[in-house]
Coordinates of C-alpha atoms in Angstrom, one line a residue:
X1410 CA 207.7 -80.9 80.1
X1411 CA 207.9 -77.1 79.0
X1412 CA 209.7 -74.7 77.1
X1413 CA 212.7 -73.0 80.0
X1414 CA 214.3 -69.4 79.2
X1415 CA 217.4 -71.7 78.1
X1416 CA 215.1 -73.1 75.5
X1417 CA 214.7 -68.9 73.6
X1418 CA 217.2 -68.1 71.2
X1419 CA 218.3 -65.2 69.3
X1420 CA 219.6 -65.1 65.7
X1421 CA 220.7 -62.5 63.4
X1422 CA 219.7 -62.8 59.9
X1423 CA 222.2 -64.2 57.9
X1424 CA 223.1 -61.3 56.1
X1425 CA 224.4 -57.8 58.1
X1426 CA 224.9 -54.2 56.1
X1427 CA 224.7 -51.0 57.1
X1428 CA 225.6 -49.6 53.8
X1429 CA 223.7 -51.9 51.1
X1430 CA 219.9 -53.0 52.3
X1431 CA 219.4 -55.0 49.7
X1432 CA 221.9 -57.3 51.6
X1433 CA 220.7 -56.7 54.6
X1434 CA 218.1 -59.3 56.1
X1435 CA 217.6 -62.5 54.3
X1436 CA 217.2 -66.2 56.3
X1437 CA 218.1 -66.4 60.2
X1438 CA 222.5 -66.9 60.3
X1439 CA 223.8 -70.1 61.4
X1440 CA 224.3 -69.4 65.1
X1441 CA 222.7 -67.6 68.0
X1442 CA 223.9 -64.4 69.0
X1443 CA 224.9 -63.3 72.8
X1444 CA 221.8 -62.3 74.4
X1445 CA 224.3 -60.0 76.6
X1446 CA 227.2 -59.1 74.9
X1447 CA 228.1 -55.6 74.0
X1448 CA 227.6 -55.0 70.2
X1449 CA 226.0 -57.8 69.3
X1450 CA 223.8 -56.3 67.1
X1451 CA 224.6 -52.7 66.2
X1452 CA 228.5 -51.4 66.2
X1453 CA 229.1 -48.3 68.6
X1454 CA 227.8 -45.2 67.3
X1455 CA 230.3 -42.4 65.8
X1456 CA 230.5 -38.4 66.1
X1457 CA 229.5 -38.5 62.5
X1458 CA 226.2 -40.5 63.2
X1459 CA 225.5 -38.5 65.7
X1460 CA 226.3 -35.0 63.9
X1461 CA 224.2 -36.2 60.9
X1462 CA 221.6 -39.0 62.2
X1463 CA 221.4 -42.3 61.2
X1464 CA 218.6 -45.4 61.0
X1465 CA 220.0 -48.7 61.6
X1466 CA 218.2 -52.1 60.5
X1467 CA 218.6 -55.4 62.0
X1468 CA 216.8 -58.4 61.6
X1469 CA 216.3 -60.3 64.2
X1470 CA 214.9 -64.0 64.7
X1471 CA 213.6 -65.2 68.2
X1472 CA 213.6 -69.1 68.6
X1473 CA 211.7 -71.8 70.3
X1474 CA 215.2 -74.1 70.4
X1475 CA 212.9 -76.9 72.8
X1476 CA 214.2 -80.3 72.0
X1477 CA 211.4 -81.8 73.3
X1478 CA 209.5 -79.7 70.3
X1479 CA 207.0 -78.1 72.2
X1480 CA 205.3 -75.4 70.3
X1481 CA 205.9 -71.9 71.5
X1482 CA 202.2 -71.0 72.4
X1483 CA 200.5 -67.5 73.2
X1484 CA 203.5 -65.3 72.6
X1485 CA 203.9 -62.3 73.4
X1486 CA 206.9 -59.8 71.8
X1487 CA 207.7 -56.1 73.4
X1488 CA 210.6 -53.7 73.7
X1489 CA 210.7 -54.1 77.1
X1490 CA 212.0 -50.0 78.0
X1491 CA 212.8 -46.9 75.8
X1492 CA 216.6 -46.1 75.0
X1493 CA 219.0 -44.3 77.9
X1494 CA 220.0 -41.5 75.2
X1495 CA 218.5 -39.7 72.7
X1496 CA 217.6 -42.2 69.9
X1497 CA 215.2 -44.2 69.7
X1498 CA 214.1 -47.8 68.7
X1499 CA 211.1 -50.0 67.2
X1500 CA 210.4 -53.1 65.8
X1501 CA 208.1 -54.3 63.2
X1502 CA 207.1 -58.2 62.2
X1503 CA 209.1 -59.5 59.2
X1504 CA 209.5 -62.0 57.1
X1505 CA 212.1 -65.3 56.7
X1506 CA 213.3 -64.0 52.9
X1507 CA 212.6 -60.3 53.2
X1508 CA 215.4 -57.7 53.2
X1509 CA 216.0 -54.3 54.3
X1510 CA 215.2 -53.0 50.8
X1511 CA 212.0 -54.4 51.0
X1512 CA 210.4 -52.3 54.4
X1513 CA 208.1 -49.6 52.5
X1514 CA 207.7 -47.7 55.4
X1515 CA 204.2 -48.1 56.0
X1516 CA 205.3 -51.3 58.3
X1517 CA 203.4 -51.9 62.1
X1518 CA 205.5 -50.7 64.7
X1519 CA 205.9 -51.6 68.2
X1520 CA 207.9 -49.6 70.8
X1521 CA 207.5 -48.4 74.5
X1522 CA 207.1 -45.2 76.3
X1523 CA 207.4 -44.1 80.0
X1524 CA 205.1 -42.5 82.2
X1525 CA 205.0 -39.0 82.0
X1526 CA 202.8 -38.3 85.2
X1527 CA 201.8 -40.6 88.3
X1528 CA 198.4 -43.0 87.2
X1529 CA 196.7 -44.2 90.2
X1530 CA 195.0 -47.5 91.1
X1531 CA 191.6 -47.1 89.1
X1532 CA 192.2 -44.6 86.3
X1533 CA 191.4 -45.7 83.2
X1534 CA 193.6 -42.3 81.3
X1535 CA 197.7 -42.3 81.2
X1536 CA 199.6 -40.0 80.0
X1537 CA 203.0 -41.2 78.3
X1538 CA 206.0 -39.4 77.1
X1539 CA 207.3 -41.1 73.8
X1540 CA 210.7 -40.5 72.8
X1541 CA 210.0 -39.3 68.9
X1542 CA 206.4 -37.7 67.3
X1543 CA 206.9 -40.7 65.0
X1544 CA 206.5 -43.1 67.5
X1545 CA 202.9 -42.5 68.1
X1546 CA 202.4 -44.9 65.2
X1547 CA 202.2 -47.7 67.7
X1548 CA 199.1 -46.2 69.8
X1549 CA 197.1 -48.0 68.3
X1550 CA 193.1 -48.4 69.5
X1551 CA 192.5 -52.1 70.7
X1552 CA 196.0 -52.9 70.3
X1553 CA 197.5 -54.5 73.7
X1554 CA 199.6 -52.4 76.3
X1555 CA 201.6 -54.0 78.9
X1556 CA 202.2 -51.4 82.1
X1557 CA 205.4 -52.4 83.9
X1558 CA 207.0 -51.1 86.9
X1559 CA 209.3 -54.1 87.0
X1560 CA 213.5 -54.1 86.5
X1561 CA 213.2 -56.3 83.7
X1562 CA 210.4 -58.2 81.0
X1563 CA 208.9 -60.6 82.8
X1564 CA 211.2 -60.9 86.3
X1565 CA 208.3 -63.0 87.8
X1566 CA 211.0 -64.2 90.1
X1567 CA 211.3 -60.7 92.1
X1568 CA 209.5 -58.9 93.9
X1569 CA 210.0 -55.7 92.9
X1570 CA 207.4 -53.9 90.4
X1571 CA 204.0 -54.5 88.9
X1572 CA 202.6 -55.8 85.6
X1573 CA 199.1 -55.5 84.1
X1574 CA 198.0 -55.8 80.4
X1575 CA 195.4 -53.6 79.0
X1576 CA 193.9 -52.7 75.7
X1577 CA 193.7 -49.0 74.4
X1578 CA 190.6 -47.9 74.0
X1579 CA 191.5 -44.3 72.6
X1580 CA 194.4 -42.5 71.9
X1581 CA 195.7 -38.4 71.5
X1582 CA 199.0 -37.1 71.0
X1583 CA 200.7 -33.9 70.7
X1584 CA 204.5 -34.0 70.1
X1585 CA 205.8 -36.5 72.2
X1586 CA 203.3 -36.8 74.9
X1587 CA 200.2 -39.2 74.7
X1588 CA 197.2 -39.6 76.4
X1589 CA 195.9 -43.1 75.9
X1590 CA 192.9 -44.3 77.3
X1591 CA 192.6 -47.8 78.9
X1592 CA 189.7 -50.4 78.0
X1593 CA 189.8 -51.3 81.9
X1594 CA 190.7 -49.5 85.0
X1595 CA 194.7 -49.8 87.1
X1596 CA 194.9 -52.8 89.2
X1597 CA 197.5 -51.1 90.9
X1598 CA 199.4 -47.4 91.3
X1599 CA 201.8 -46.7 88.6
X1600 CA 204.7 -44.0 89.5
X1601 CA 207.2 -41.8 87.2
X1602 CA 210.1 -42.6 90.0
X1603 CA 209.2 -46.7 90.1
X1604 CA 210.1 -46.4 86.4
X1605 CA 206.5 -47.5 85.0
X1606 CA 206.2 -47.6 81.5
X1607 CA 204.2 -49.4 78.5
X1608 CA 205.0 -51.6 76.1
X1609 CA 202.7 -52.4 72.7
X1610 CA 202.3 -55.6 72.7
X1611 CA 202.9 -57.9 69.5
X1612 CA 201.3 -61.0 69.1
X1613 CA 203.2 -63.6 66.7
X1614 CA 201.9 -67.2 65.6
X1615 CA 202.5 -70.2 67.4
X1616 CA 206.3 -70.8 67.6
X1617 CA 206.5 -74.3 65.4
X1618 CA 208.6 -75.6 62.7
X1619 CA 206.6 -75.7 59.2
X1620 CA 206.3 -77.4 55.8
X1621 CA 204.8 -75.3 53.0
X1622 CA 204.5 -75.1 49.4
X1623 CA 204.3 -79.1 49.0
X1624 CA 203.8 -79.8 45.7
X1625 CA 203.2 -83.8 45.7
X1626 CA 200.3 -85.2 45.6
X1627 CA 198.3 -85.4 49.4
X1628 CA 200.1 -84.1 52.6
X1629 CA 203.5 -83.7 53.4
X1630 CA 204.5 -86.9 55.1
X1631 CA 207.8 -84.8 56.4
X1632 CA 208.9 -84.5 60.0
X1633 CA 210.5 -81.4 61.5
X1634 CA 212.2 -80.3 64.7
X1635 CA 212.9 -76.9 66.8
X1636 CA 216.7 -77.5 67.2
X1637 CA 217.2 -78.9 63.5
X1638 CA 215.0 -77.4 60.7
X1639 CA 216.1 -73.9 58.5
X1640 CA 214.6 -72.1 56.3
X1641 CA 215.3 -74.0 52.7
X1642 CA 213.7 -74.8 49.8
X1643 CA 213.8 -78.4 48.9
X1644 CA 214.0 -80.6 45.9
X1645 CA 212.8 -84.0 46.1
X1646 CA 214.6 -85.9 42.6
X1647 CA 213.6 -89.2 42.0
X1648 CA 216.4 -91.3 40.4
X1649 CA 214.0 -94.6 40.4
X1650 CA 210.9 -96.0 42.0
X1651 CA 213.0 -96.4 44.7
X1652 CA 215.2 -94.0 44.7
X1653 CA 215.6 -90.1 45.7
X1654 CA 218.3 -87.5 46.1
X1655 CA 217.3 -84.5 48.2
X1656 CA 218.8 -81.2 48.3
X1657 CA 218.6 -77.7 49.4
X1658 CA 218.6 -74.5 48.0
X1659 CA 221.7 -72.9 50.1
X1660 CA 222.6 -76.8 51.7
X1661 CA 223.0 -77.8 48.3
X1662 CA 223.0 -82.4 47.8
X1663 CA 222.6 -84.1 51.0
X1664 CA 222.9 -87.9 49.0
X1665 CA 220.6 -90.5 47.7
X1666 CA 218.2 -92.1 50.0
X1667 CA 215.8 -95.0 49.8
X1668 CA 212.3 -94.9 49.6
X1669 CA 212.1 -97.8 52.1
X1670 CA 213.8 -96.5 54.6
X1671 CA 213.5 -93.3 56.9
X1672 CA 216.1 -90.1 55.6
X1673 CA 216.9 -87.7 58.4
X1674 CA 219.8 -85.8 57.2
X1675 CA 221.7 -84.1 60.7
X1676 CA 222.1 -80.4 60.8
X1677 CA 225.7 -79.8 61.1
X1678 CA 225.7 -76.5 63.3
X1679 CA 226.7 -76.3 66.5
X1680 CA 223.3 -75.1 68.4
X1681 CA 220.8 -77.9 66.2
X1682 CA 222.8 -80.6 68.5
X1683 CA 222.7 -83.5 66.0
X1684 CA 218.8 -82.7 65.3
X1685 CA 218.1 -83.3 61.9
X1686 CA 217.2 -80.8 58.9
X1687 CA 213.8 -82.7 58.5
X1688 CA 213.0 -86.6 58.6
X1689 CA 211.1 -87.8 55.5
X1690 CA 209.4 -91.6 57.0
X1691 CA 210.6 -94.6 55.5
X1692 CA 208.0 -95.8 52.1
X1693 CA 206.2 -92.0 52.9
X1694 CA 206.8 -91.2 49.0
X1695 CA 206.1 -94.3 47.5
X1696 CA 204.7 -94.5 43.8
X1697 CA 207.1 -92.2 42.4
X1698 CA 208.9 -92.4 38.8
X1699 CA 212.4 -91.3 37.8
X1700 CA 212.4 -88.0 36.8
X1701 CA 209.8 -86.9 39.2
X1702 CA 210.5 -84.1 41.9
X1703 CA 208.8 -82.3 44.5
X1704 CA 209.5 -79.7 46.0
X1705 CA 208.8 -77.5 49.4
X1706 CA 210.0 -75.4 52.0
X1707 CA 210.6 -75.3 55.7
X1708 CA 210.3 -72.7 58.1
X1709 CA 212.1 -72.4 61.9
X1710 CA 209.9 -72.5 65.2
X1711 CA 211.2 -68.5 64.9
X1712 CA 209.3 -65.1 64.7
X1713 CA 210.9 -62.7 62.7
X1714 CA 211.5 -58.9 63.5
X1715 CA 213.1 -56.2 62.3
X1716 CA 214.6 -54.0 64.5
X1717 CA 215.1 -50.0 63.5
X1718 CA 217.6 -47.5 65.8
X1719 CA 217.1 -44.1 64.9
X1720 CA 219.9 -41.3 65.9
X1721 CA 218.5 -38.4 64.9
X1722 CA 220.6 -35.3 63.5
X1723 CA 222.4 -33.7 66.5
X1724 CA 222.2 -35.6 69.1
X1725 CA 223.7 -34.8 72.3
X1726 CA 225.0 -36.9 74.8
X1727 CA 225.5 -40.7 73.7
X1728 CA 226.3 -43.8 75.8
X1729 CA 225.6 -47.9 75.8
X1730 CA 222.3 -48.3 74.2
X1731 CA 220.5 -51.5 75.2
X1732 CA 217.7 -52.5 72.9
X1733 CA 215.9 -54.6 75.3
X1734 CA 213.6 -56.7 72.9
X1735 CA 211.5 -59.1 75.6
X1736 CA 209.4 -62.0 74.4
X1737 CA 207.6 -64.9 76.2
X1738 CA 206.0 -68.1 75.1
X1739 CA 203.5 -70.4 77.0
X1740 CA 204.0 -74.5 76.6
X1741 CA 201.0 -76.5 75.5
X1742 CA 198.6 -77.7 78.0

C-alpha cells in the first residue's frame, strides 16, 4: 500500500474575499479545487490592478485523501518556479481557523528564484535572481533549498533535468540578486538556459487526521479517517447513561446514539466517499451521566498555506500566471 498522486488534494478555504480579509480564510471548503483549471484560485488580473498594484490572499489546504489512511510522511512543500510576468508569489504556513486579517506580516515565507549565472558541478556559491527585494526573506541560513533543472516538481518519470537538495549555509543580497552559499558542494552542472532554479523548502507535520482538545476523562477513544474527518468542534451531550447526541459546530445535530454500540456518522460530500466524520467505538464512553458533555475537535490529514500574489504598481506586460505550489509525501515504512 502507499499514498498515489491521485491520493493529494487541493482545497480552498471555505471562505474567498478579495475585498473583506476578515472573511477571507477560515476551515478548508467542502470540495477540492481543479489542480488545472484556469482561475481556480485567483480571478484574471485587470488594467486597474495592474496600474495600481495589488496583493491577493488565498488559503489553500493540501490533503492526504488515502483511503487506506496512510499517514502523509516526510513532506516536503515548494513553489515549484517563479511567475512568467512581473508579479510575484509566496507562501507561508497557516492555520485551520485563521483568516486573512490575522497575517501580521512578520509570517515565514517560502518562494523560488532562478539562476542568475551558470553553477558548475562542485561549487558550493550560486547566485540567484529573485523577482522582488522582499523576497529575500526566504534565504534563510540552514533552511532547505531544492535546485531543479526539471519541467515540473518532482517529474521523477522523465528524464529531462536534475534535482539535488541542499541547505544554505550563508546568504547576501543586493536588490534582487543573491548569492547563497551551499552547506555541500553540486552533484551536478546547473545552467541559466536548462531553466535551473531553487526552491525553499517547507517542511509540514506528518499528514494525519487528529483529535484535540478532549476534555473527558483519559484518551480519546475516537477514530478518524483521511477521506472523512473536517475541521469541527464537537459536543458530546449525554441524554442518559446510555444515551448521547453528538453535534458539530458548523454540521450542527447528527442524532442520538447508543453508548453500546459503535456511531460513525457518514460525511455527506462528494470527495469523503461515504467515509465517516469520525467513529466513536461502541461502550468507549461508558460511565457517563445525563447532563454530562465533552467536547473536542478534529483536524484533516491537510497542511495549511496561505498563498500571497503580489502585482506591483505599474506593471507592464501581463499574461496566465501559474502558481505552481508542489508538494510530496512519503508512505510509512
Amino acid at each position: 500500500m502507499s499514498i498515489i498522486s491521485n491520493d493529494m488534494q487541493a482545497f480552498l478555504s471555505a471562505e474567498v474575499s478579495d475585498d473583506d480579509p476578515t472573511k477571507n480564510g477560515g476551515r478548508p471548503a467542502d470540495a477540492p479545487m481543479s489542480l488545472s483549471a484556469k482561475n481556480n484560485a485567483y480571478p484574471d488580473v485587470n488594467s486597474a490592478q495592474r496600474t495600481s498594484g495589488d496583493r491577493r490572499w488565498r488559503k489553500v489546504f493540501l490533503a492526504n485523501t488515502n483511503n487506506q489512511d496512510l499517514d502523509g510522511e516526510a513532506g516536503m512543500v515548494i513553489m515549484d518556479q517563479p511567475t512568467a510576468y512581473g508579479d510575484y508569489v509566496f507562501f507561508t504556513p497557516a492555520t485551520f481557523e485563521d483568516h486573512e486579517s490575522d497575517l501580521t506580516g512578520d509570517e515565514p515565507i517560502y518562494g523560488a528564484a532562478e539562476f542568475r549565472l551558470d553553477a558548475a558541478l562542485g561549487a558550493v556559491l550560486i547566485e540567484l535572481a529573485i523577482e522582488d527585494p522582499a523576497l529575500a526573506a526566504m534565504l534563510v541560513v540552514n533552511r532547505e533549498i531544492l535546485l531543479s533543472t526539471r519541467n515540473a516538481f518532482e517529474n521523477t518519470a522523465s528524464t529531462v533535468g536534475v534535482e539535488e537538495l541542499h541547505s544554505i549555509a550563508s546568504v547576501s543580497v543586493s536588490g534582487t540578486n543573491a548569492a547563497v552559499t551551499l552547506a555541500a558542494p553540486l552533484e551536478h552542472d546547473f545552467t541559466v538556459e536548462a531553466g535551473a532554479r531553487a526552491s525553499v523548502v517547507y517542511r509540514p507535520p506528518t499528514q494525519r487526521p487528529a483529535v484535540t482538545d478532549w476534555s473527558g476523562s483519559g484518551e480519546s477513544p475516537v477514530i478518524l479517517s483521511n477521506r472523512g474527518t473536517i475541521r469541527q468542534k464537537w459536543t458530546i451531550s449525554f441524554t442518559s447513561a446510555a444515551t448521547y447526541e453528538l453535534a458539530g459546530d458548523t454540521v450542527g445535530g447528527l442524532g442520538t446514539f447508543q453508548v453500546a454500540a459503535p456511531a460513525a456518522p457518514v460525511n455527506p460530500a462528494a470527495w469523503a466517499s461515504g467515509a465517516p466524520y469520525l467513529t466513536i467505538p461502541a461502550d468507549s464512553l461508558v460511565g457517563h451521566t445525563s447532563g454530562q458533555t465533552i467536547t473536542f475537535y478534529t483536524s484533516p490529514a491537510m497542511t495549511p498555506l496561505w498563498v500571497s500574489n503580489v502585482i506591483p504598481a505599474g506593471v507592464g506586460e501581463y499574461g496566465l500566471t501559474n502558481v505552481g505550489i508542489g508538494w510530496q509525501v512519503e508512505s510509512p515504512a
